[in-house]
mmCIF file of C-alpha atoms in Angstrom:
data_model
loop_
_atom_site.group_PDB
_atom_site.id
_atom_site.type_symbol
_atom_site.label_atom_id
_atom_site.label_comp_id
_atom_site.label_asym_id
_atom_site.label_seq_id
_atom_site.Cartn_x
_atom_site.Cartn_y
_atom_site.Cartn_z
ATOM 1 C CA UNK A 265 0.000 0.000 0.000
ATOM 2 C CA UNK A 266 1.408 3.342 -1.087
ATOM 3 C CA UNK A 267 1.674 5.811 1.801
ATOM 4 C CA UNK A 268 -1.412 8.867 2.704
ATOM 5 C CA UNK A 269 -0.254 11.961 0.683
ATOM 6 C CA UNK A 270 -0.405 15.026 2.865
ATOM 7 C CA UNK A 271 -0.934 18.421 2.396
ATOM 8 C CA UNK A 272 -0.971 21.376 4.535
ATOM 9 C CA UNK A 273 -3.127 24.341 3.532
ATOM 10 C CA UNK A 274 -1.890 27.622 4.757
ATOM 11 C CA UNK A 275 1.692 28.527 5.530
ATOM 12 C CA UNK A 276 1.685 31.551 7.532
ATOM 13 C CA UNK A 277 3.683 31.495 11.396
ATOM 14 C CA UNK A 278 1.591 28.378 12.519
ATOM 15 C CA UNK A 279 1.012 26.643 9.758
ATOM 16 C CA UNK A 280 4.713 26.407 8.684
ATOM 17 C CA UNK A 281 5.845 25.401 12.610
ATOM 18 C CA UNK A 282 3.309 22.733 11.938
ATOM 19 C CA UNK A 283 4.660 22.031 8.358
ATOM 20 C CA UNK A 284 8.176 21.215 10.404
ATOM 21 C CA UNK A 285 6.845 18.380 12.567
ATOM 22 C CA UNK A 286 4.928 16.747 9.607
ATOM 23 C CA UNK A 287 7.467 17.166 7.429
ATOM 24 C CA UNK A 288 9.640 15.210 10.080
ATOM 25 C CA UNK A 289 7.190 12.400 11.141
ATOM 26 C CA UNK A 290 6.219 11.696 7.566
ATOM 27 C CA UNK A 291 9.607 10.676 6.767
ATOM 28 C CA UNK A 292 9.446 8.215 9.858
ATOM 29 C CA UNK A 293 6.538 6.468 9.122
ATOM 30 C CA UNK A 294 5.740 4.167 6.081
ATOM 31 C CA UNK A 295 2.167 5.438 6.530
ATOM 32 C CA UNK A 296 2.679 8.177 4.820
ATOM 33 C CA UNK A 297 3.655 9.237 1.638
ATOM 34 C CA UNK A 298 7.604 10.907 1.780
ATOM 35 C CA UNK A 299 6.599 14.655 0.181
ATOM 36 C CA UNK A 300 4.212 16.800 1.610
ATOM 37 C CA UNK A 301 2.450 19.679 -0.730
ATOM 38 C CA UNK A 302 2.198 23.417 1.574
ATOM 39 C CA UNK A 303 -0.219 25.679 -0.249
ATOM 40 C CA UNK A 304 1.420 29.291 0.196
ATOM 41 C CA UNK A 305 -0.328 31.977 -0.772
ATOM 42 C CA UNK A 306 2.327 33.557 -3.293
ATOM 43 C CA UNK A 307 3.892 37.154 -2.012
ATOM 44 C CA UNK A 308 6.796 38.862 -2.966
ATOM 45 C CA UNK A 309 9.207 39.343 -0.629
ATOM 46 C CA UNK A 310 12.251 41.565 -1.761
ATOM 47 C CA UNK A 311 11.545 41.096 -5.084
ATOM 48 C CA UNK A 312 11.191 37.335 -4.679
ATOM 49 C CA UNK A 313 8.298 35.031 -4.763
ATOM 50 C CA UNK A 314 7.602 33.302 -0.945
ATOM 51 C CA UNK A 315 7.364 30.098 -2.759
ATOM 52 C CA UNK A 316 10.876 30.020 -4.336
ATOM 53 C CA UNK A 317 12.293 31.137 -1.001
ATOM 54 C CA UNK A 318 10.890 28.337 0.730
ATOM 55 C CA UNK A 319 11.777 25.976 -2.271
ATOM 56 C CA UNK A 320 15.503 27.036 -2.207
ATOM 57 C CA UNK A 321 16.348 27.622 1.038
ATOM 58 C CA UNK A 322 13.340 25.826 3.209
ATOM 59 C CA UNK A 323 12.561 28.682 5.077
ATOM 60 C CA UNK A 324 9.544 31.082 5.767
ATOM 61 C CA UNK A 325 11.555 34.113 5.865
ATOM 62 C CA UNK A 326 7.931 36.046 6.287
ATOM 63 C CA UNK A 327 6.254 34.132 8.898
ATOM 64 C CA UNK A 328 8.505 31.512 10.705
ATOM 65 C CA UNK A 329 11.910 33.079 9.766
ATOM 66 C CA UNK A 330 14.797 31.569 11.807
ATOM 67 C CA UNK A 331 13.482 28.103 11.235
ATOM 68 C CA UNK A 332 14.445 25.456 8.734
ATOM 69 C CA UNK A 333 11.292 24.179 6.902
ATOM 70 C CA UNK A 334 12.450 19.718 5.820
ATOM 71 C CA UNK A 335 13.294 19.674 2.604
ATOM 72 C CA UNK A 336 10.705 17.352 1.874
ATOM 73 C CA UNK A 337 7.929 20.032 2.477
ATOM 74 C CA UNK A 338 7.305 21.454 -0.702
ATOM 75 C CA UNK A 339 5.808 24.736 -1.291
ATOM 76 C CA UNK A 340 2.553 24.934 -4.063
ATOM 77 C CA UNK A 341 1.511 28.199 -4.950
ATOM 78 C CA UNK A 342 -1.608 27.321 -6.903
ATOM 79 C CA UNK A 343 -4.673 25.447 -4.324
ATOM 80 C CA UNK A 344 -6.201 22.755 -7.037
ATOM 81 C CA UNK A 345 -2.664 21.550 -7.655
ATOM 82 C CA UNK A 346 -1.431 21.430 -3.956
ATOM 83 C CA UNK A 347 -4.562 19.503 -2.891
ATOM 84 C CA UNK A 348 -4.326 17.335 -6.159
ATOM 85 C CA UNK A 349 -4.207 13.808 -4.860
ATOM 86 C CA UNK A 350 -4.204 14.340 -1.392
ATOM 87 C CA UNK A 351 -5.412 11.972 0.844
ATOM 88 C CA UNK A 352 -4.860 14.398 4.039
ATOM 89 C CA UNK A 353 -5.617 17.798 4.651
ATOM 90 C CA UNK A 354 -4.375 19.812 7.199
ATOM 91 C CA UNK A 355 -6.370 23.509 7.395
ATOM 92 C CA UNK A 356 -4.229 26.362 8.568
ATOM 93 C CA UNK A 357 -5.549 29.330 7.088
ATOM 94 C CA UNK A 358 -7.113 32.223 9.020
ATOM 95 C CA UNK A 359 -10.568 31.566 9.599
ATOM 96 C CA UNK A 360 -12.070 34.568 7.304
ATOM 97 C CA UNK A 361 -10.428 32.652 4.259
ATOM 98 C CA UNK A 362 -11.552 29.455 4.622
ATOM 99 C CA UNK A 363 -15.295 29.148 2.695
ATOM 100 C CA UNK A 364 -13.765 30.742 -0.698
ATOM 101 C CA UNK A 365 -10.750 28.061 -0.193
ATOM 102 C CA UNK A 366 -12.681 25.276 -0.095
ATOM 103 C CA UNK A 367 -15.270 26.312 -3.293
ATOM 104 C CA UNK A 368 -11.993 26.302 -5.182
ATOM 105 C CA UNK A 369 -10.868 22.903 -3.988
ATOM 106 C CA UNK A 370 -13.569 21.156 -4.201
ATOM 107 C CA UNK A 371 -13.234 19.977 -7.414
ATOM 108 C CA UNK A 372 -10.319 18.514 -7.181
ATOM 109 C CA UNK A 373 -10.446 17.044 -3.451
ATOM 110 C CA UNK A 374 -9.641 12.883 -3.482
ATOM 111 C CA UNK A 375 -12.691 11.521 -2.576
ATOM 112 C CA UNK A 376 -12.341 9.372 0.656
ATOM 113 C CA UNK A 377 -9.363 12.069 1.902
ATOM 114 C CA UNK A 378 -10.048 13.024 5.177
ATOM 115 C CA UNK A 379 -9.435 16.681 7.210
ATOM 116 C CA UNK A 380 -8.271 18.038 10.305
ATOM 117 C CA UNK A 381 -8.703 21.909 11.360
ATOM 118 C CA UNK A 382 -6.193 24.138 13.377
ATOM 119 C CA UNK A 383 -8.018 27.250 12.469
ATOM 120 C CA UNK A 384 -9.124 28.933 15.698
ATOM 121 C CA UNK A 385 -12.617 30.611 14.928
ATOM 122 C CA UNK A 386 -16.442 30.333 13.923
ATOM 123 C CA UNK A 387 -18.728 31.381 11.781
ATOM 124 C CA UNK A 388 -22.353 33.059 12.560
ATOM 125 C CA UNK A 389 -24.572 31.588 9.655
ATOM 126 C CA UNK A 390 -28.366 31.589 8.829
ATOM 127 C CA UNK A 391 -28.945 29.451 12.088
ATOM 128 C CA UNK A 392 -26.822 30.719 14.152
ATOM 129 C CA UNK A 393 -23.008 29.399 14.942
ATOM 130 C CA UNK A 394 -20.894 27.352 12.497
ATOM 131 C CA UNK A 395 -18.095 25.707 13.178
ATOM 132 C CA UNK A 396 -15.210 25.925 11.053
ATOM 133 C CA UNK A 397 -14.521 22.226 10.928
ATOM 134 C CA UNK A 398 -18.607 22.348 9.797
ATOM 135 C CA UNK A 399 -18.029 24.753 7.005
ATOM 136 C CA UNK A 400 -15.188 22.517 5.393
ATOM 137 C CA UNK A 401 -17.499 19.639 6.145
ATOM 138 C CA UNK A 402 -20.693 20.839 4.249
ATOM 139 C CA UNK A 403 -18.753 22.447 1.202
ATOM 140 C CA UNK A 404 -16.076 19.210 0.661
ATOM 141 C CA UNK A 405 -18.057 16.339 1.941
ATOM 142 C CA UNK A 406 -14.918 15.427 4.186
ATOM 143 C CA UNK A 407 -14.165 13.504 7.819
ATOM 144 C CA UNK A 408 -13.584 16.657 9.973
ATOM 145 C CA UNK A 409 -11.431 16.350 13.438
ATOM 146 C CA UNK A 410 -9.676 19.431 15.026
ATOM 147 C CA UNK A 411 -6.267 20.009 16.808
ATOM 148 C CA UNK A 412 -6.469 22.780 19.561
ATOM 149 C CA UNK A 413 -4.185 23.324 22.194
ATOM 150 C CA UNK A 414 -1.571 25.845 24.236
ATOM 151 C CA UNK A 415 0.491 25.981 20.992
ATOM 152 C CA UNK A 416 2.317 29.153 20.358
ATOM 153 C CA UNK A 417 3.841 28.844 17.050
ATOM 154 C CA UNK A 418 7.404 30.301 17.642
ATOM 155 C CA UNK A 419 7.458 27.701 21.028
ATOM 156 C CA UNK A 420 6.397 24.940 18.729
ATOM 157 C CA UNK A 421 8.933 25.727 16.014
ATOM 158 C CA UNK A 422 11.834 25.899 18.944
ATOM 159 C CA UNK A 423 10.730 22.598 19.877
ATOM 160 C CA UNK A 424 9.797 23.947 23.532
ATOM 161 C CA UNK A 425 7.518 21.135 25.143
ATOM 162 C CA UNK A 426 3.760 21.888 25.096
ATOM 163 C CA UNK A 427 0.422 19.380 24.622
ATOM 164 C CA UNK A 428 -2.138 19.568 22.394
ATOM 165 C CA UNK A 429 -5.679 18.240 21.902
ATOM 166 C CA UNK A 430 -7.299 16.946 18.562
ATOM 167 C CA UNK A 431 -11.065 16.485 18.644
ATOM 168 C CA UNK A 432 -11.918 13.277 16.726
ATOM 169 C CA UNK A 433 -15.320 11.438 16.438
ATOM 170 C CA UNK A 434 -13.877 9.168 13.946
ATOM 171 C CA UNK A 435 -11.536 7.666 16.711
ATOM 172 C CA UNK A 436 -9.720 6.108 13.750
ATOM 173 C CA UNK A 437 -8.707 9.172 12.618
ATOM 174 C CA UNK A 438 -8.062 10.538 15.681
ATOM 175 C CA UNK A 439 -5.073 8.143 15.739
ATOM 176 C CA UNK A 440 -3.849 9.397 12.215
ATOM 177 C CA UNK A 441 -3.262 12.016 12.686
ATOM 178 C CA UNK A 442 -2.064 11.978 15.977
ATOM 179 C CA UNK A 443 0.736 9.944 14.546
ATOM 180 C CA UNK A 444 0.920 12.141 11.593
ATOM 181 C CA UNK A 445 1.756 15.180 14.297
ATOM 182 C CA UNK A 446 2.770 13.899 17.827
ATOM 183 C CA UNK A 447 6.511 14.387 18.669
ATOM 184 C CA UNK A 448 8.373 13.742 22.200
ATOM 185 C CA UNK A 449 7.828 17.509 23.028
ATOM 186 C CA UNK A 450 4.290 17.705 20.691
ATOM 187 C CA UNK A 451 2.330 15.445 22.900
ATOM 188 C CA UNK A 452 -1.472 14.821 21.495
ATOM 189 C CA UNK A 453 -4.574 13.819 23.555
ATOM 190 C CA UNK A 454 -6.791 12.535 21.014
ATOM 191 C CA UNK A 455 -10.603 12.820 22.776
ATOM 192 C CA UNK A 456 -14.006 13.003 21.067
ATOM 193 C CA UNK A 457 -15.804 15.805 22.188
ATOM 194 C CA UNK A 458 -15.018 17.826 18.803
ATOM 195 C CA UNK A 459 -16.960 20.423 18.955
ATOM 196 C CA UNK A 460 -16.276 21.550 22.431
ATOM 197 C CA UNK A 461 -12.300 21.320 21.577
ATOM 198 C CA UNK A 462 -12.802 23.655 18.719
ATOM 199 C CA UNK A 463 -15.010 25.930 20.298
ATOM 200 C CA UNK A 464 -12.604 26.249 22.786
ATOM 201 C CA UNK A 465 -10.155 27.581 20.249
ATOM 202 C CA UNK A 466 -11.861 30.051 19.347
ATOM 203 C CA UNK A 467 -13.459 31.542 22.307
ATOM 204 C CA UNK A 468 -10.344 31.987 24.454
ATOM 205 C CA UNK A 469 -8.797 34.187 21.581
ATOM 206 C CA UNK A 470 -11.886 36.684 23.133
ATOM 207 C CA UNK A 471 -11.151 36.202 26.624
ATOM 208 C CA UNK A 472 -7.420 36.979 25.180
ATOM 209 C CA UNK A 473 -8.514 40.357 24.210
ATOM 210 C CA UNK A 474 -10.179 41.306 27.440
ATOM 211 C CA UNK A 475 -6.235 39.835 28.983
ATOM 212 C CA UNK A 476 -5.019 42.659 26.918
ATOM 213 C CA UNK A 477 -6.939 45.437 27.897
ATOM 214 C CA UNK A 478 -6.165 44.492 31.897
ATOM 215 C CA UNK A 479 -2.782 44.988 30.455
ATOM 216 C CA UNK A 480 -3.128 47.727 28.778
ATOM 217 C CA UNK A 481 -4.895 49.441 31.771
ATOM 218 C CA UNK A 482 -2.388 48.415 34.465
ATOM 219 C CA UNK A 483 -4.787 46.378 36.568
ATOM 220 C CA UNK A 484 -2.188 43.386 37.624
ATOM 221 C CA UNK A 485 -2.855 39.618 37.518
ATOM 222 C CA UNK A 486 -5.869 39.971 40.163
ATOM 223 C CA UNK A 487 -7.808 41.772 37.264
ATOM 224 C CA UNK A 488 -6.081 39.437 34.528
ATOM 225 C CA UNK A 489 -7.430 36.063 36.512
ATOM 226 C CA UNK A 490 -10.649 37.082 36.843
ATOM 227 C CA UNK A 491 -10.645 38.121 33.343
ATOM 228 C CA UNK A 492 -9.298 34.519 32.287
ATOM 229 C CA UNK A 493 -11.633 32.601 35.307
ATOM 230 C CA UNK A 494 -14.911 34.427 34.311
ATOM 231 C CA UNK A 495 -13.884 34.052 30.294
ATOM 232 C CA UNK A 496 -13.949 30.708 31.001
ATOM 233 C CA UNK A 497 -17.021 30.269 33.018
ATOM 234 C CA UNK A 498 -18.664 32.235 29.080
ATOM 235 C CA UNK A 499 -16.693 29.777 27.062
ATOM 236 C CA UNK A 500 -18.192 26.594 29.135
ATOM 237 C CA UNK A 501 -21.574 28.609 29.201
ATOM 238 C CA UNK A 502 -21.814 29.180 25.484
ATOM 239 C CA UNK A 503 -20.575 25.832 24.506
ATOM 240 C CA UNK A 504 -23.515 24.464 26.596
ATOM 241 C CA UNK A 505 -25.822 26.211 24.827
ATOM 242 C CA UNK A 506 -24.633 26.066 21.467
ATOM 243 C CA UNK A 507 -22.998 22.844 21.038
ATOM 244 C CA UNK A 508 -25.748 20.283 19.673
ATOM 245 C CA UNK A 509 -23.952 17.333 21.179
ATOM 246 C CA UNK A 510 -23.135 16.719 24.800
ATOM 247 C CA UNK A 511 -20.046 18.753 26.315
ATOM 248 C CA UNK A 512 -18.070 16.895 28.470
ATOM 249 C CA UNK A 513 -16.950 19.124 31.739
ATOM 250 C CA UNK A 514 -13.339 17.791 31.313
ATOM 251 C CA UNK A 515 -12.690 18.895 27.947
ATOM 252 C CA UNK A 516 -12.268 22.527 29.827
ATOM 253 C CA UNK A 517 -9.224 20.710 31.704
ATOM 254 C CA UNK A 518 -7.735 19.412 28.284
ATOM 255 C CA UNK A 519 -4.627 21.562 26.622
ATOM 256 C CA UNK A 520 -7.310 23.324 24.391
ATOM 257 C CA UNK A 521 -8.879 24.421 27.454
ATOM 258 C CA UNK A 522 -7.615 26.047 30.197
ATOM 259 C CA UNK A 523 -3.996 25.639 29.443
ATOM 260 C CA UNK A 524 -4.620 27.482 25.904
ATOM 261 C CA UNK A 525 -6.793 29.784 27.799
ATOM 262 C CA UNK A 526 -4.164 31.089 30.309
ATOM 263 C CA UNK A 527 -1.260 30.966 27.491
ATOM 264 C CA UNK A 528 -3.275 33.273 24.941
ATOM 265 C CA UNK A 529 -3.947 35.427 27.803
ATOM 266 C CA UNK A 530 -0.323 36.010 28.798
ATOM 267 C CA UNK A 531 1.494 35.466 25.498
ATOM 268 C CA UNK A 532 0.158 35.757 21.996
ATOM 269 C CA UNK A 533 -1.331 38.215 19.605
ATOM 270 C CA UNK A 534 -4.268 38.840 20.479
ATOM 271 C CA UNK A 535 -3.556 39.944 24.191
ATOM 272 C CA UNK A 536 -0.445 41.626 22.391
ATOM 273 C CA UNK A 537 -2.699 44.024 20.215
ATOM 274 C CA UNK A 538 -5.398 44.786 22.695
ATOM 275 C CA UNK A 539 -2.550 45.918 25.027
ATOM 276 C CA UNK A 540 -1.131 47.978 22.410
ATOM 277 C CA UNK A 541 -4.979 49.575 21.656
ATOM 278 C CA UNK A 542 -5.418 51.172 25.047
ATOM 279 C CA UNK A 543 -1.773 52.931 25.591
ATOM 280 C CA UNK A 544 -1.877 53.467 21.525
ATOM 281 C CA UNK A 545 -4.952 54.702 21.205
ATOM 282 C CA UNK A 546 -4.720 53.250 17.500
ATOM 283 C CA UNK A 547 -7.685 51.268 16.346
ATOM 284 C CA UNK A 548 -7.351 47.149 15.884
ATOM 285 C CA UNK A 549 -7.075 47.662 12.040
ATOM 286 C CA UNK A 550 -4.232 49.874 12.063
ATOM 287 C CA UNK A 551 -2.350 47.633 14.852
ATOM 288 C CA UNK A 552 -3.404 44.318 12.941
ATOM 289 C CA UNK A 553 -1.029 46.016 10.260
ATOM 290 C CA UNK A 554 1.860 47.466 12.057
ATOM 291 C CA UNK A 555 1.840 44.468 14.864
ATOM 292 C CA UNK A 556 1.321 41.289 13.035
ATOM 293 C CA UNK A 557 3.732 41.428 9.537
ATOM 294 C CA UNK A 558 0.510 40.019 7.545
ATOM 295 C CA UNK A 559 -0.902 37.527 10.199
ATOM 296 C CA UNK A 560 -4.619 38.009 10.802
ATOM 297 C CA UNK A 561 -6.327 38.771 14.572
ATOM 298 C CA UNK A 562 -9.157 36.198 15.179
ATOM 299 C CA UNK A 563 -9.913 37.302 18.745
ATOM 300 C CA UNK A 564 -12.450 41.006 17.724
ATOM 301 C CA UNK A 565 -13.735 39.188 14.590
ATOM 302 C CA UNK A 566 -14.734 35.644 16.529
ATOM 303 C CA UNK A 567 -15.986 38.627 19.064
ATOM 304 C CA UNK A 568 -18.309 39.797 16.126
ATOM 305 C CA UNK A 569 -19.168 36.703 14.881
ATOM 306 C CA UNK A 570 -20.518 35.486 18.623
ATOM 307 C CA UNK A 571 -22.087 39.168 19.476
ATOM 308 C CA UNK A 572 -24.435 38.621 16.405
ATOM 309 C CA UNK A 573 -25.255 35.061 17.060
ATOM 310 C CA UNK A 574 -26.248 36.406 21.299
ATOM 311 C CA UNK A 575 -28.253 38.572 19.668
ATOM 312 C CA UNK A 576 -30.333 36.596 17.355
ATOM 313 C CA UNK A 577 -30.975 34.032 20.770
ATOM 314 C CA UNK A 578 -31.457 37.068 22.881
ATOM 315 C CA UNK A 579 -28.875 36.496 25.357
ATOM 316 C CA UNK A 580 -26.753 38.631 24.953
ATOM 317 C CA UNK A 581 -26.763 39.413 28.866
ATOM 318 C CA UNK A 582 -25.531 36.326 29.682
ATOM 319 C CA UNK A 583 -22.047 36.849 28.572
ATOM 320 C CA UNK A 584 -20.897 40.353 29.555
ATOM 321 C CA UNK A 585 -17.097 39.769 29.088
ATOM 322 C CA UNK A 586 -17.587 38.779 25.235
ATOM 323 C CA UNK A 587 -20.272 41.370 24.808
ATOM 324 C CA UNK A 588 -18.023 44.063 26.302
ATOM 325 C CA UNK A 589 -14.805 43.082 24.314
ATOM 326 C CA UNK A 590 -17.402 43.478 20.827
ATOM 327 C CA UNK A 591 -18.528 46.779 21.759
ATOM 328 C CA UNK A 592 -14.617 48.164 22.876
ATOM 329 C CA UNK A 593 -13.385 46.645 19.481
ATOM 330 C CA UNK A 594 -16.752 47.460 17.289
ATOM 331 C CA UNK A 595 -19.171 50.112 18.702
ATOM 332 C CA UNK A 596 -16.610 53.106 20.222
ATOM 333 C CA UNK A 597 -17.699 51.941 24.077
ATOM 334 C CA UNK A 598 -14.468 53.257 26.155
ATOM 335 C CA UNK A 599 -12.153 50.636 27.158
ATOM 336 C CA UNK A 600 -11.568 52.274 30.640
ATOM 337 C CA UNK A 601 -15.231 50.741 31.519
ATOM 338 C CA UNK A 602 -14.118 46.874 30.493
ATOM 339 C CA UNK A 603 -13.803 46.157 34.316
ATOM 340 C CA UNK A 604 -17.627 46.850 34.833
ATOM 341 C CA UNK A 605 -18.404 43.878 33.142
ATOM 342 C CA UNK A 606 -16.373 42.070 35.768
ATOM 343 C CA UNK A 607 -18.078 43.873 38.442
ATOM 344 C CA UNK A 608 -21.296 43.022 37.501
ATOM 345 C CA UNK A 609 -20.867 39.852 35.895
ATOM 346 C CA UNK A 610 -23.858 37.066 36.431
ATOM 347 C CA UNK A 611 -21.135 35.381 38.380
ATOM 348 C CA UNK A 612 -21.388 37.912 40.965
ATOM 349 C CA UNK A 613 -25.285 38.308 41.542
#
């Protein structure tokens, strides 16, 4: 039997520190097939095209620079021919891409391939919230699981050990890709509450926001663990509500729970440019630009995205810390009055 090709979609700073360990473990394992296709969306960096650089000299000078890309990971500018044949996807794009990147795909997916997503966001559709992992499913017709965990990219890439969780219901696949991606410092729980571990990885990138402004607004770590316990307390609430299948309690205690929870809220970019928006004064836009070197923020837009779906259940007084990060990012409300949402938070009645 011919090994699983593999191919990684999205190459920014976490996608290519992920492209390093598969790029490893695929050589390892006569499961998988020895070349793996990256689609890189093509820039031009000093005159050169991204693609060539990482080609040549198997490096993402842009994203992940400092850090030798295996030789064997191949950079594909063009989607239909880096996806050609693929019996693996890997999804590693930021989440605002991600529906125009699979209608171009999907004539040209493998039928039978299968998918796992390490894009931390959602999506509010006509019913309310979609998952990410649910958008890829409906448009490709593909076996969805999810990776989520405390995994900051540059950490990852330095080979600093840190867990992870993927979010499986095919257990199966669960264990593919878990061999596909764990390493001795990479270590994977594989458990099957999906939709909980996804939801978590997109939800604490709010409560990451709300980190910053403490930050930003010198109110200590008191302020910054209530921020992070009472985030929490919203992310298990709204998971609860929203979440069509049971949610298991200790998927909270899993890496893509509380662990990523506390690690966005002390490194990472979204507590990074919230910080930076109170002392700056500078909106998110303008700081998304001069912060991030072309990454994307997911923690005001997955804000957004839950705001409107509150609204359309009416309950949007149930969760005062997301609601409050929304209107300090969207609607102009002063930042200085974040810490009345803590004050008054349903917790505290």
């Amino acid at each position: 039997m011919p090994g699983k090709k593999v191919c990684i979609i999205g190459s920014g700073n976490w996608g290519s520190a992920i492209s390093r360990i598969i790029g490893q473990n695929v050589k390892a394992s006569n499961r998988f097939a020895p070349l793996v296709n990256m689609w890189v969306f093509e820039e031009l960096i000093n005159g050169r095209k991204l693609t060539d650089i990482i080609n040549k000299e198997h490096e993402n000078v842009k994203y992940l620079p400092g850090h030798k890309l295996p030789k064997n990971v191949i950079a594909v500018p063009d989607i239909t021919e880096a996806v050609d044949g693929a019996d693996i996807l890997v999804f590693v794009v930021p989440h605002q891409f991600i529906g125009k990147l699979c209608d171009q795909m999907k004539p040209h997916v493998k039928p039978g391939a299968i998918g796992i997503s390490l894009i931390k966001g959602i999506d509010e559709g006509p019913s309310g919230l979609t998952l990410i992992s649910d958008i890829i499913r409906g448009k490709l017709g593909l076996d969805m699981s999810v990776l989520m965990g405390a995994n900051i990219a540059n950490e990852v890439a330095e080979e600093k050990f840190c867990e992870t969780t993927i979010g499986a219901i095919n257990d199966h696949n669960g264990k593919v890709f878990k061999e596909l991606m764990q390493t001795p410092n990479f270590r994977i729980t594989v458990v099957s509450d999906s939709n909980t571990v996804e939801l978590c990885g997109a939800l604490k990138n709010i409560v990451a926001v709300g980190a910053g402004f403490c930050d930003g607004l010198g109110f200590g770590d008191n302020t910054k663990a209530a921020v992070i316990r009472l985030g929490l307390m919203e992310m298990v609430s709204f998971a609860k509500i929203f979440c069509s299948s049971s949610v298991s309690s200790a998927t909270f205690l899993e890496s893509c729970g509380v662990a990523d929870l506390i690690t966005t809220c002390y490194g990472g970019r979204n507590r990074r440019v919230a910080e930076a928006f109170v002392t700056s004064g500078k909106a998110i836009a303008v700081l998304e630009a001069e912060m991030l070197n072309g990454q994307k923020l997911q923690g005001p837009q997955t804000s957004a995205e839950v705001y409107k779906i509150l609204q359309k259940k009416n309950m949007v007084d149930k969760f005062p810390l997301f609601v409050s990060v929304y209107q300090i990012c969207f609607e102009g409300k002063d930042v200085k009055e974040f810490t009345i949402c803590l004050q008054n938070h349903p917790e505290h009645m």
